[in-house]
CSV table of C-alpha atoms and ligand atoms in Angstrom, one decimal:
chain,number,residue,atom,x,y,z
A,1,UNK,CA,6.7,-6.3,43.8
A,2,UNK,CA,8.0,-7.2,40.0
A,3,UNK,CA,5.6,-8.0,37.4
A,4,UNK,CA,6.8,-10.7,34.7
A,5,UNK,CA,5.6,-10.2,31.1
A,6,UNK,CA,6.3,-12.6,28.7
A,7,UNK,CA,6.2,-11.7,24.8
A,8,UNK,CA,5.8,-14.9,22.5
A,9,UNK,CA,6.8,-14.1,18.8
A,10,UNK,CA,4.5,-16.8,17.2
A,11,UNK,CA,4.8,-15.2,13.7
A,12,UNK,CA,5.4,-12.0,11.8
A,13,UNK,CA,9.0,-12.4,13.1
A,14,UNK,CA,12.0,-12.8,10.9
A,15,UNK,CA,9.4,-12.6,8.1
A,16,UNK,CA,6.4,-10.6,6.9
A,17,UNK,CA,3.7,-13.2,7.2
A,18,UNK,CA,1.8,-14.7,10.1
A,19,UNK,CA,1.8,-11.8,12.5
A,20,UNK,CA,1.1,-13.4,16.2
A,21,UNK,CA,2.5,-11.8,19.1
A,22,UNK,CA,1.0,-13.2,22.4
A,23,UNK,CA,1.7,-11.0,25.7
A,24,UNK,CA,1.4,-12.8,28.9
A,25,UNK,CA,0.7,-10.9,32.1
A,26,UNK,CA,-0.1,-11.9,35.6
A,27,UNK,CA,-3.5,-10.1,34.8
A,28,UNK,CA,-4.4,-11.3,31.4
A,29,UNK,CA,-3.2,-13.1,28.2
A,30,UNK,CA,-3.9,-11.3,24.9
A,31,UNK,CA,-2.8,-11.9,21.2
A,32,UNK,CA,-1.9,-8.8,18.9
A,33,UNK,CA,-2.9,-10.0,15.5
A,34,UNK,CA,-3.5,-13.7,14.3
A,35,UNK,CA,-2.4,-13.9,10.7
A,36,UNK,CA,-1.7,-16.7,8.2
A,37,UNK,CA,1.6,-17.5,6.8
A,38,UNK,CA,1.7,-17.1,3.1
A,39,UNK,CA,4.3,-17.7,0.4
A,40,UNK,CA,6.6,-20.6,0.1
A,41,UNK,CA,5.6,-24.1,1.1
A,42,UNK,CA,7.8,-24.2,4.3
A,43,UNK,CA,6.0,-21.0,5.5
A,44,UNK,CA,2.5,-22.1,4.7
A,45,UNK,CA,3.0,-25.3,6.4
A,46,UNK,CA,3.3,-23.7,9.8
A,47,UNK,CA,-0.4,-22.8,9.2
A,48,UNK,CA,-1.0,-26.5,9.9
A,49,UNK,CA,0.9,-26.8,13.3
A,50,UNK,CA,-1.5,-26.7,16.6
A,51,UNK,CA,-1.3,-23.6,18.5
A,52,UNK,CA,1.7,-23.5,20.8
A,53,UNK,CA,-0.4,-22.0,23.7
A,54,UNK,CA,-4.0,-23.3,24.9
A,55,UNK,CA,-6.2,-21.1,23.1
A,56,UNK,CA,-8.7,-21.2,26.2
A,57,UNK,CA,-5.9,-19.4,28.3
A,58,UNK,CA,-6.0,-16.1,25.9
A,59,UNK,CA,-8.8,-13.5,27.2
A,60,UNK,CA,-8.8,-11.3,24.3
A,61,UNK,CA,-7.4,-10.7,20.8
A,62,UNK,CA,-6.6,-7.2,19.6
A,63,UNK,CA,-6.3,-6.8,15.6
A,64,UNK,CA,-4.4,-3.8,14.1
A,65,UNK,CA,-5.9,-4.5,10.6
A,66,UNK,CA,-7.5,-6.9,8.2
A,67,UNK,CA,-5.2,-8.2,5.9
A,68,UNK,CA,-4.9,-12.0,5.9
A,69,UNK,CA,-1.4,-12.0,7.4
A,70,UNK,CA,-2.8,-10.3,10.4
A,71,UNK,CA,-6.5,-12.0,10.9
A,72,UNK,CA,-6.3,-15.4,8.1
A,73,UNK,CA,-5.4,-17.7,11.4
A,74,UNK,CA,-8.2,-16.5,13.6
A,75,UNK,CA,-10.8,-19.2,12.4
A,76,UNK,CA,-8.1,-21.9,12.9
A,77,UNK,CA,-7.7,-20.7,16.6
A,78,UNK,CA,-11.5,-20.7,17.1
A,79,UNK,CA,-11.6,-24.1,15.9
A,80,UNK,CA,-9.2,-25.1,18.7
A,81,UNK,CA,-11.1,-23.7,21.1
A,82,UNK,CA,-10.9,-19.8,21.1
A,83,UNK,CA,-14.2,-18.2,22.4
A,84,UNK,CA,-13.1,-14.8,23.7
A,85,UNK,CA,-13.8,-11.4,21.8
A,86,UNK,CA,-11.7,-10.3,19.0
A,87,UNK,CA,-11.4,-6.3,19.1
A,88,UNK,CA,-10.8,-4.1,16.0
A,89,UNK,CA,-12.1,-1.0,14.4
A,90,UNK,CA,-15.5,-1.4,12.5
A,91,UNK,CA,-14.0,-1.1,9.1
A,92,UNK,CA,-11.2,-3.4,10.1
A,93,UNK,CA,-14.1,-6.0,11.4
A,94,UNK,CA,-15.9,-5.6,8.2
A,95,UNK,CA,-12.9,-6.1,5.5
A,96,UNK,CA,-11.7,-9.1,8.1
A,97,UNK,CA,-15.2,-10.8,7.7
A,98,UNK,CA,-14.9,-10.5,4.1
A,99,UNK,CA,-11.3,-11.7,3.7
A,100,UNK,CA,-11.9,-14.5,6.5
A,101,UNK,CA,-15.0,-15.8,4.3
A,102,UNK,CA,-13.0,-15.7,1.2
A,103,UNK,CA,-9.9,-17.6,3.0
A,104,UNK,CA,-12.5,-20.5,4.0
A,105,UNK,CA,-13.9,-20.9,0.8
A,106,UNK,CA,-10.4,-21.0,-0.9
A,107,UNK,CA,-9.4,-23.8,1.9
A,108,UNK,CA,-12.3,-25.8,1.1
A,109,UNK,CA,-12.3,-25.6,-2.3
A,110,UNK,CA,-8.3,-26.6,-2.0
A,111,UNK,CA,-9.3,-29.8,0.0
A,112,UNK,CA,-12.1,-30.8,-2.1
A,113,UNK,CA,-9.4,-30.6,-5.3
A,114,UNK,CA,-7.1,-32.5,-3.3
A,115,UNK,CA,-9.3,-35.1,-2.9
A,116,UNK,CA,-10.8,-35.2,-6.7
A,117,UNK,CA,-7.4,-35.4,-7.8
A,118,UNK,CA,-5.7,-37.4,-5.1
A,119,UNK,CA,-2.6,-35.4,-5.0
A,120,UNK,CA,-2.8,-35.0,-1.0
A,121,UNK,CA,-0.8,-37.2,1.3
A,122,UNK,CA,-3.8,-37.0,3.6
A,123,UNK,CA,-7.0,-39.1,3.1
A,124,UNK,CA,-9.1,-37.5,3.0
A,125,UNK,CA,-7.6,-33.9,2.8
A,126,UNK,CA,-9.2,-31.6,5.1
A,127,UNK,CA,-9.5,-27.8,5.0
A,128,UNK,CA,-7.3,-25.7,7.4
A,129,UNK,CA,-10.6,-24.2,8.3
A,130,UNK,CA,-14.3,-24.1,6.9
A,131,UNK,CA,-16.9,-21.5,6.3
A,132,UNK,CA,-18.7,-22.3,9.5
A,133,UNK,CA,-15.3,-21.9,11.6
A,134,UNK,CA,-15.0,-18.4,9.7
A,135,UNK,CA,-18.4,-17.6,11.0
A,136,UNK,CA,-18.1,-18.4,14.3
A,137,UNK,CA,-15.0,-16.2,14.5
A,138,UNK,CA,-16.8,-13.2,13.0
A,139,UNK,CA,-19.5,-13.7,15.7
A,140,UNK,CA,-16.7,-12.9,18.3
A,141,UNK,CA,-15.8,-9.5,16.7
A,142,UNK,CA,-16.5,-6.6,19.1
A,143,UNK,CA,-15.7,-3.1,17.6
A,144,UNK,CA,-13.8,-0.5,19.6
A,145,UNK,CA,-13.7,3.4,19.8
A,146,UNK,CA,-10.7,5.1,18.1
A,147,UNK,CA,-8.3,7.4,20.4
A,148,UNK,CA,-9.6,6.5,23.7
A,149,UNK,CA,-8.1,4.4,26.5
A,150,UNK,CA,-9.9,1.3,27.3
A,151,UNK,CA,-9.4,-0.5,30.8
A,152,UNK,CA,-9.5,-4.4,30.4
A,153,UNK,CA,-8.2,-5.2,33.8
A,154,UNK,CA,-6.6,-3.4,37.1
A,155,UNK,CA,-3.4,-2.7,35.5
A,156,UNK,CA,-3.8,-3.1,31.7
A,157,UNK,CA,-5.6,-0.7,29.0
A,158,UNK,CA,-5.2,0.0,25.3
A,159,UNK,CA,-5.9,2.8,23.0
A,160,UNK,CA,-6.1,2.4,19.0
A,161,UNK,CA,-5.0,5.1,16.5
A,162,UNK,CA,-5.3,5.2,12.7
A,163,UNK,CA,-2.0,4.4,10.9
A,164,UNK,CA,-3.1,5.0,7.2
A,165,UNK,CA,-2.1,1.6,5.8
A,166,UNK,CA,-5.8,0.3,4.9
A,167,UNK,CA,-9.3,1.3,5.5
A,168,UNK,CA,-9.5,1.0,9.5
A,169,UNK,CA,-5.8,0.2,10.2
A,170,UNK,CA,-4.3,1.1,13.5
A,171,UNK,CA,-1.4,1.1,15.6
A,172,UNK,CA,-2.3,-0.1,19.4
A,173,UNK,CA,-0.8,1.2,22.5
A,174,UNK,CA,-1.2,-1.1,25.5
A,175,UNK,CA,-0.4,0.3,28.9
A,176,UNK,CA,0.8,-2.5,31.3
A,177,UNK,CA,1.9,-1.6,35.0
A,178,UNK,CA,2.4,1.7,33.6
A,179,UNK,CA,4.6,0.7,30.9
A,180,UNK,CA,3.6,1.6,27.5
A,181,UNK,CA,3.7,-1.2,24.7
A,182,UNK,CA,3.2,-0.1,21.2
A,183,UNK,CA,2.4,-2.5,18.3
A,184,UNK,CA,2.8,-0.5,14.8
A,185,UNK,CA,0.7,-2.7,12.9
A,186,UNK,CA,1.4,-2.1,9.2
A,187,UNK,CA,2.2,1.8,8.9
A,188,UNK,CA,1.0,3.6,5.7
A,189,UNK,CA,2.3,6.3,3.5
A,190,UNK,CA,2.7,10.1,4.5
A,191,UNK,CA,1.0,10.9,1.4
A,192,UNK,CA,-1.8,8.6,0.3
A,193,UNK,CA,-4.6,9.3,-2.2
A,194,UNK,CA,-7.1,7.4,-0.1
A,195,UNK,CA,-6.2,7.9,3.7
A,196,UNK,CA,-5.0,10.5,6.1
A,197,UNK,CA,-1.4,10.3,7.2
A,198,UNK,CA,-0.5,8.0,9.9
A,199,UNK,CA,-0.7,9.1,13.6
A,200,UNK,CA,2.3,8.7,15.5
A,201,UNK,CA,3.0,7.6,18.9
A,202,UNK,CA,4.6,9.9,21.7
A,203,UNK,CA,5.6,7.4,24.2
A,204,UNK,CA,7.0,3.8,23.8
A,205,UNK,CA,8.8,2.0,26.4
A,206,UNK,CA,8.6,-1.2,24.2
A,207,UNK,CA,8.2,-0.7,20.5
A,208,UNK,CA,7.3,-3.4,17.9
A,209,UNK,CA,8.0,-1.9,14.6
A,210,UNK,CA,7.2,-3.5,11.1
A,211,UNK,CA,9.9,-3.6,9.0
A,212,UNK,CA,8.6,-4.4,5.6
A,213,UNK,CA,10.5,-1.7,3.7
A,214,UNK,CA,13.1,-1.4,6.2
A,215,UNK,CA,15.6,-1.4,3.3
A,216,UNK,CA,13.9,0.6,0.6
A,217,UNK,CA,12.7,3.9,-0.6
A,218,UNK,CA,9.7,4.1,-2.7
A,219,UNK,CA,10.1,5.6,-6.0
A,220,UNK,CA,8.5,9.0,-7.1
A,221,UNK,CA,4.8,8.4,-8.1
A,222,UNK,CA,4.8,7.9,-11.7
A,223,UNK,CA,1.7,5.8,-11.9
A,224,UNK,CA,-0.3,8.6,-13.9
A,225,UNK,CA,2.1,8.4,-16.7
A,226,UNK,CA,2.2,4.8,-16.8
A,227,UNK,CA,-1.7,4.5,-16.8
A,228,UNK,CA,-1.8,7.1,-19.4
A,229,UNK,CA,1.0,5.3,-21.8
A,230,UNK,CA,-0.5,2.0,-21.2
A,231,UNK,CA,-4.2,3.0,-22.1
A,232,UNK,CA,-3.0,5.0,-24.9
A,233,UNK,CA,-1.2,2.0,-26.3
A,234,UNK,CA,-4.0,-0.4,-25.7
A,235,UNK,CA,-6.1,1.6,-27.6
A,236,UNK,CA,-3.7,2.1,-30.7
A,237,UNK,CA,-3.1,-1.7,-30.5
A,238,UNK,CA,-6.9,-2.3,-30.3
A,239,UNK,CA,-6.1,-4.5,-27.3
A,240,UNK,CA,-6.9,-4.9,-23.6
A,241,UNK,CA,-5.3,-3.8,-20.5
A,242,UNK,CA,-5.4,-6.4,-17.8
A,243,UNK,CA,-4.5,-4.9,-14.2
A,244,UNK,CA,-4.4,-7.7,-11.6
A,245,UNK,CA,-5.0,-6.2,-8.3
A,246,UNK,CA,-5.5,-6.7,-4.5
A,247,UNK,CA,-9.3,-6.5,-3.6
A,248,UNK,CA,-8.4,-4.3,-0.4
A,249,UNK,CA,-7.2,-0.9,-0.9
A,250,UNK,CA,-5.2,-1.4,-4.0
A,251,UNK,CA,-8.4,-1.8,-6.3
A,252,UNK,CA,-9.9,1.2,-4.7
A,253,UNK,CA,-6.8,3.5,-5.2
A,254,UNK,CA,-6.5,2.5,-8.8
A,255,UNK,CA,-10.2,3.1,-9.3
A,256,UNK,CA,-9.6,6.5,-7.9
A,257,UNK,CA,-6.6,7.3,-9.9
A,258,UNK,CA,-8.4,6.2,-13.2
A,259,UNK,CA,-11.2,8.5,-12.2
A,260,UNK,CA,-9.0,11.5,-11.8
A,261,UNK,CA,-7.4,10.8,-15.1
A,262,UNK,CA,-10.6,10.6,-16.6
A,263,UNK,CA,-12.2,13.8,-15.2
A,264,UNK,CA,-8.9,15.5,-16.5
A,265,UNK,CA,-9.4,14.2,-19.9
A,266,UNK,CA,-5.9,12.5,-19.8
A,267,UNK,CA,-7.0,9.1,-20.9
A,268,UNK,CA,-9.2,8.2,-23.8
A,269,UNK,CA,-12.7,7.0,-23.2
A,270,UNK,CA,-12.6,2.9,-23.2
A,271,UNK,CA,-14.8,0.7,-20.9
A,272,UNK,CA,-13.4,-0.3,-17.5
A,273,UNK,CA,-14.3,-3.4,-15.7
A,274,UNK,CA,-13.9,-4.3,-12.4
A,275,UNK,CA,-14.0,-8.0,-11.9
A,276,UNK,CA,-13.3,-8.9,-8.3
A,277,UNK,CA,-16.2,-10.2,-6.0
A,278,UNK,CA,-14.2,-9.7,-3.0
A,279,UNK,CA,-13.1,-6.2,-4.2
A,280,UNK,CA,-16.9,-5.2,-4.8
A,281,UNK,CA,-17.7,-6.1,-1.1
A,282,UNK,CA,-14.7,-3.9,-0.1
A,283,UNK,CA,-16.1,-1.0,-2.2
A,284,UNK,CA,-19.2,-1.3,-0.3
A,285,UNK,CA,-17.4,-1.0,2.8
A,286,UNK,CA,-15.5,2.1,1.4
A,287,UNK,CA,-18.8,3.6,0.5
A,288,UNK,CA,-20.3,2.9,3.8
A,289,UNK,CA,-17.1,4.1,5.9
A,290,UNK,CA,-16.8,7.3,4.3
A,291,UNK,CA,-15.4,9.1,7.3
A,292,UNK,CA,-12.4,6.8,7.3
A,293,UNK,CA,-11.0,8.0,4.0
A,294,UNK,CA,-10.5,11.0,2.0
A,295,UNK,CA,-13.2,10.7,-0.8
A,296,UNK,CA,-16.7,12.3,-0.2
A,297,UNK,CA,-19.5,9.7,-0.3
A,298,UNK,CA,-21.0,11.8,-3.4
A,299,UNK,CA,-17.7,11.7,-5.1
A,300,UNK,CA,-17.5,8.3,-4.3
A,301,UNK,CA,-20.7,7.1,-5.8
A,302,UNK,CA,-19.9,9.3,-8.9
A,303,UNK,CA,-16.5,7.6,-9.3
A,304,UNK,CA,-18.3,4.2,-9.4
A,305,UNK,CA,-20.6,5.3,-12.2
A,306,UNK,CA,-17.6,5.4,-14.4
A,307,UNK,CA,-16.9,1.6,-13.9
A,308,UNK,CA,-18.7,-1.5,-15.1
A,309,UNK,CA,-18.9,-3.8,-12.1
A,310,UNK,CA,-18.8,-7.4,-13.1
A,311,UNK,CA,-21.0,-9.8,-10.5
A,312,UNK,CA,-21.4,-13.1,-12.5
A,313,UNK,CA,-19.0,-15.4,-14.0
A,314,UNK,CA,-20.9,-15.2,-17.3
A,315,UNK,CA,-20.0,-11.7,-17.6
A,316,UNK,CA,-16.7,-12.5,-17.2
A,317,UNK,CA,-16.8,-14.6,-20.4
A,318,UNK,CA,-19.0,-12.0,-22.2
A,319,UNK,CA,-16.3,-9.3,-21.2
A,320,UNK,CA,-13.4,-11.4,-22.7
A,321,UNK,CA,-15.2,-12.2,-25.8
A,322,UNK,CA,-16.1,-8.6,-26.5
A,323,UNK,CA,-14.1,-7.3,-29.2
A,324,UNK,CA,-13.5,-3.4,-28.3
A,325,UNK,CA,-10.6,-2.4,-26.4
A,326,UNK,CA,-11.2,-2.3,-22.5
A,327,UNK,CA,-9.5,-2.2,-19.4
A,328,UNK,CA,-10.0,-5.1,-17.0
A,329,UNK,CA,-8.9,-4.8,-13.1
A,330,UNK,CA,-9.5,-8.3,-11.6
A,331,UNK,CA,-8.1,-10.3,-8.6
A,332,UNK,CA,-5.8,-11.5,-7.5
A,333,UNK,CA,-2.8,-9.1,-7.1
A,334,UNK,CA,0.1,-11.5,-7.9
A,335,UNK,CA,-1.9,-13.7,-10.2
A,336,UNK,CA,-2.2,-16.8,-7.9
A,337,UNK,CA,-5.9,-17.0,-8.4
A,338,UNK,CA,-9.2,-15.4,-9.0
A,339,UNK,CA,-10.8,-14.0,-12.0
A,340,UNK,CA,-7.6,-12.6,-13.5
A,341,UNK,CA,-6.5,-16.1,-14.4
A,342,UNK,CA,-9.4,-16.6,-16.6
A,343,UNK,CA,-8.8,-13.2,-18.6
A,344,UNK,CA,-5.1,-14.2,-18.8
A,345,UNK,CA,-5.5,-17.8,-19.7
A,346,UNK,CA,-7.2,-16.4,-23.1
A,347,UNK,CA,-5.6,-12.8,-23.4
A,348,UNK,CA,-1.7,-13.3,-22.3
A,349,UNK,CA,-0.8,-15.2,-25.7
A,350,UNK,CA,-1.7,-11.9,-27.9
A,351,UNK,CA,0.7,-9.1,-28.5
A,352,UNK,CA,-2.1,-6.4,-28.3
A,353,UNK,CA,-2.5,-7.3,-24.7
A,354,UNK,CA,-0.8,-5.3,-21.9
A,355,UNK,CA,-0.5,-6.6,-18.3
A,356,UNK,CA,0.2,-4.1,-15.7
A,357,UNK,CA,1.4,-5.6,-12.4
A,358,UNK,CA,0.5,-2.8,-9.9
A,359,UNK,CA,2.4,-3.8,-6.7
A,360,UNK,CA,4.6,-6.3,-4.9
A,361,UNK,CA,5.2,-9.8,-6.7
A,362,UNK,CA,6.2,-12.4,-4.1
A,363,UNK,CA,8.6,-15.0,-5.1
A,364,UNK,CA,6.9,-18.2,-6.2
A,365,UNK,CA,3.9,-16.5,-7.8
A,366,UNK,CA,3.0,-16.0,-11.5
A,367,UNK,CA,3.0,-12.5,-10.9
A,368,UNK,CA,6.9,-12.7,-10.0
A,369,UNK,CA,7.4,-15.0,-13.1
A,370,UNK,CA,5.8,-12.4,-15.5
A,371,UNK,CA,7.9,-9.8,-13.9
A,372,UNK,CA,10.9,-11.9,-14.5
A,373,UNK,CA,10.1,-12.1,-18.3
A,374,UNK,CA,8.9,-15.7,-18.3
A,375,UNK,CA,7.9,-17.0,-21.7
A,376,UNK,CA,5.2,-19.0,-20.7
A,377,UNK,CA,3.1,-19.4,-17.7
A,378,UNK,CA,1.1,-22.2,-16.4
A,379,UNK,CA,-2.9,-21.4,-16.0
A,380,UNK,CA,-5.6,-23.9,-15.2
A,381,UNK,CA,-2.8,-27.0,-16.2
A,382,UNK,CA,-2.1,-25.2,-19.4
A,383,UNK,CA,1.1,-23.6,-20.6
A,384,UNK,CA,0.2,-20.4,-22.2
A,385,UNK,CA,2.7,-18.4,-24.3
A,386,UNK,CA,3.3,-14.9,-22.9
A,387,UNK,CA,3.1,-12.7,-25.8
A,388,UNK,CA,1.6,-9.6,-24.2
A,389,UNK,CA,3.5,-6.6,-22.9
A,390,UNK,CA,4.3,-6.7,-19.2
A,391,UNK,CA,4.6,-3.4,-17.4
A,392,UNK,CA,5.3,-2.8,-13.8
A,393,UNK,CA,4.3,-0.1,-11.5
A,394,UNK,CA,6.4,0.2,-8.3
A,395,UNK,CA,5.1,3.5,-6.8
A,396,UNK,CA,1.7,2.4,-5.3
A,397,UNK,CA,2.5,0.8,-1.9
A,398,UNK,CA,0.3,1.0,1.0
A,399,UNK,CA,3.5,0.5,3.3
A,400,UNK,CA,5.7,3.2,4.6
A,401,UNK,CA,9.5,2.8,3.2
A,402,UNK,CA,12.5,3.2,5.4
A,403,UNK,CA,12.5,7.1,5.6
A,404,UNK,CA,8.5,6.9,6.5
A,405,UNK,CA,9.2,4.0,9.3
A,406,UNK,CA,12.2,6.4,10.8
A,407,UNK,CA,9.8,9.3,10.9
A,408,UNK,CA,7.2,7.5,12.2
A,409,UNK,CA,9.2,7.1,15.4
A,410,UNK,CA,10.4,10.6,15.6
A,411,UNK,CA,7.6,12.1,18.2
A,412,UNK,CA,8.4,9.5,20.7
A,413,UNK,CA,9.4,11.8,23.6
A,414,UNK,CA,11.3,9.2,26.2
A,415,UNK,CA,13.9,6.8,25.3
A,416,UNK,CA,12.4,3.4,24.4
A,417,UNK,CA,13.7,0.6,26.7
A,418,UNK,CA,13.6,-1.9,23.5
A,419,UNK,CA,12.5,-1.6,19.9
A,420,UNK,CA,11.6,-5.0,18.3
A,421,UNK,CA,11.6,-5.2,14.7
A,422,UNK,CA,9.2,-7.4,13.3
A,423,UNK,CA,7.2,-8.1,9.8
A,424,UNK,CA,10.3,-7.7,7.5
A,425,UNK,CA,12.6,-10.1,5.6
A,426,UNK,CA,16.1,-10.5,7.4
A,427,UNK,CA,18.0,-7.9,5.0
A,428,UNK,CA,15.1,-5.3,5.8
A,429,UNK,CA,15.2,-6.0,9.5
A,430,UNK,CA,18.9,-5.5,9.4
A,431,UNK,CA,19.0,-2.5,7.5
A,432,UNK,CA,16.3,-0.7,9.4
A,433,UNK,CA,18.3,-2.1,12.6
A,434,UNK,CA,21.2,-0.1,11.6
A,435,UNK,CA,19.4,3.1,10.6
A,436,UNK,CA,17.7,3.4,13.9
A,437,UNK,CA,21.1,2.9,15.8
A,438,UNK,CA,22.4,5.8,13.7
A,439,UNK,CA,19.5,8.2,13.8
A,440,UNK,CA,18.3,7.4,17.4
A,441,UNK,CA,20.7,4.9,19.1
A,442,UNK,CA,17.9,3.0,20.6
A,443,UNK,CA,18.4,-0.4,21.8
A,444,UNK,CA,17.1,-2.4,18.9
A,445,UNK,CA,16.4,-6.4,18.9
A,446,UNK,CA,15.3,-8.7,16.1
A,447,UNK,CA,13.4,-11.2,17.4
A,448,UNK,CA,13.5,-14.8,15.7
A,449,UNK,CA,10.3,-17.0,14.9
A,450,UNK,CA,8.9,-18.8,18.3
A,451,UNK,CA,11.6,-16.4,20.5
A,452,UNK,CA,10.1,-15.8,23.9
A,453,UNK,CA,11.3,-12.3,25.6
A,454,UNK,CA,10.8,-12.1,29.4
A,455,UNK,CA,10.4,-8.5,31.0
A,456,UNK,CA,10.2,-7.4,34.5
A,457,UNK,CA,8.3,-4.4,35.3
B,501,LIG,ZN1,-1.3,-5.1,5.9
């Protein structure tokens, strides 16, 4: 008898955010990732649509990793009635709890501000979800063991393996009626300062492959030189070096790089402040889950002793007022919110300030405006002239590039029936499609948002 499997591409399809893949089988229905759409308004509006499938008919959710674009819709799904387990590795669930609570707080604050300033079309404006929805979601978390097959129904089992993207991140293999489905998650770098190289799948009948950097090769790592140069210049100018940073992984990576430079006496001794409440929580998880990354616990603690961790907003002000040269690493990474705004509001109009953008800056963000040489940016309703020097560091990335993506598939022993390219912008998806054809000659398809693919197994 043939078994019909349906795959619903509900997000992360034709775009990089909102990852959600619903798999309907005769035995169980499950969801791989449940992310929030981010970026331009037309994408963000999708978060407000009702889920196109009855949440009560989903038996479980498997998470590849904790990032908001893979987990951020969970509280909305729970609000719509989802009550079953949400599975992931221990660090994934730990970081997801931090991220979801932060996201709920932002949703609540946005709604409150809209009501106060009355700019919303809706009266009263409601948050997408609340802290209580996030807490209910966290209550459904259930951790899994790595590298082992777990049977969930007569003919379905799954296995998690790490893939080097962020702490606890994985790819997921699911065997359904003896066919193997592989969901890559976001794949990390072959050489990473913090994480082991990604494991690779050895068999895939159907591969769902991320394509974020499907059209690009990362430049050689020149971050040490950029840090050394920027810090020396900051000391000479008696200024401040502000580094906007993501709280998860990027912050810890930058800290470790600076720590290594300090140890090697490559940079002058100036105070380094970490101002990221969410980053602090993730630092705690890094310290706790030391087997999941490459820095020994003692070394990690030693590293922490070189940084001033800011916990209260009052200390943010004290740090801004402080007259000596310093480095401040603060969220958010694309200058869309967070403590970094307070620093830039008062320091971006000073020529002795340097802003170092340490990662990808999406369209529509202040980070992108700065990268493009904007002469002013609006912060807290006020236009601030940009007199600071703006630097960019492109080599730090938690994502595999085109070559690394192609290499990741190199240990698959069979000829896959189909490769589905997901989690990429159209040019990245198409570029990777061509490369896979050239190197492997596998059948590749690029599903569009809301496509449903039916397979007969
Ligand atoms: Zn990710």
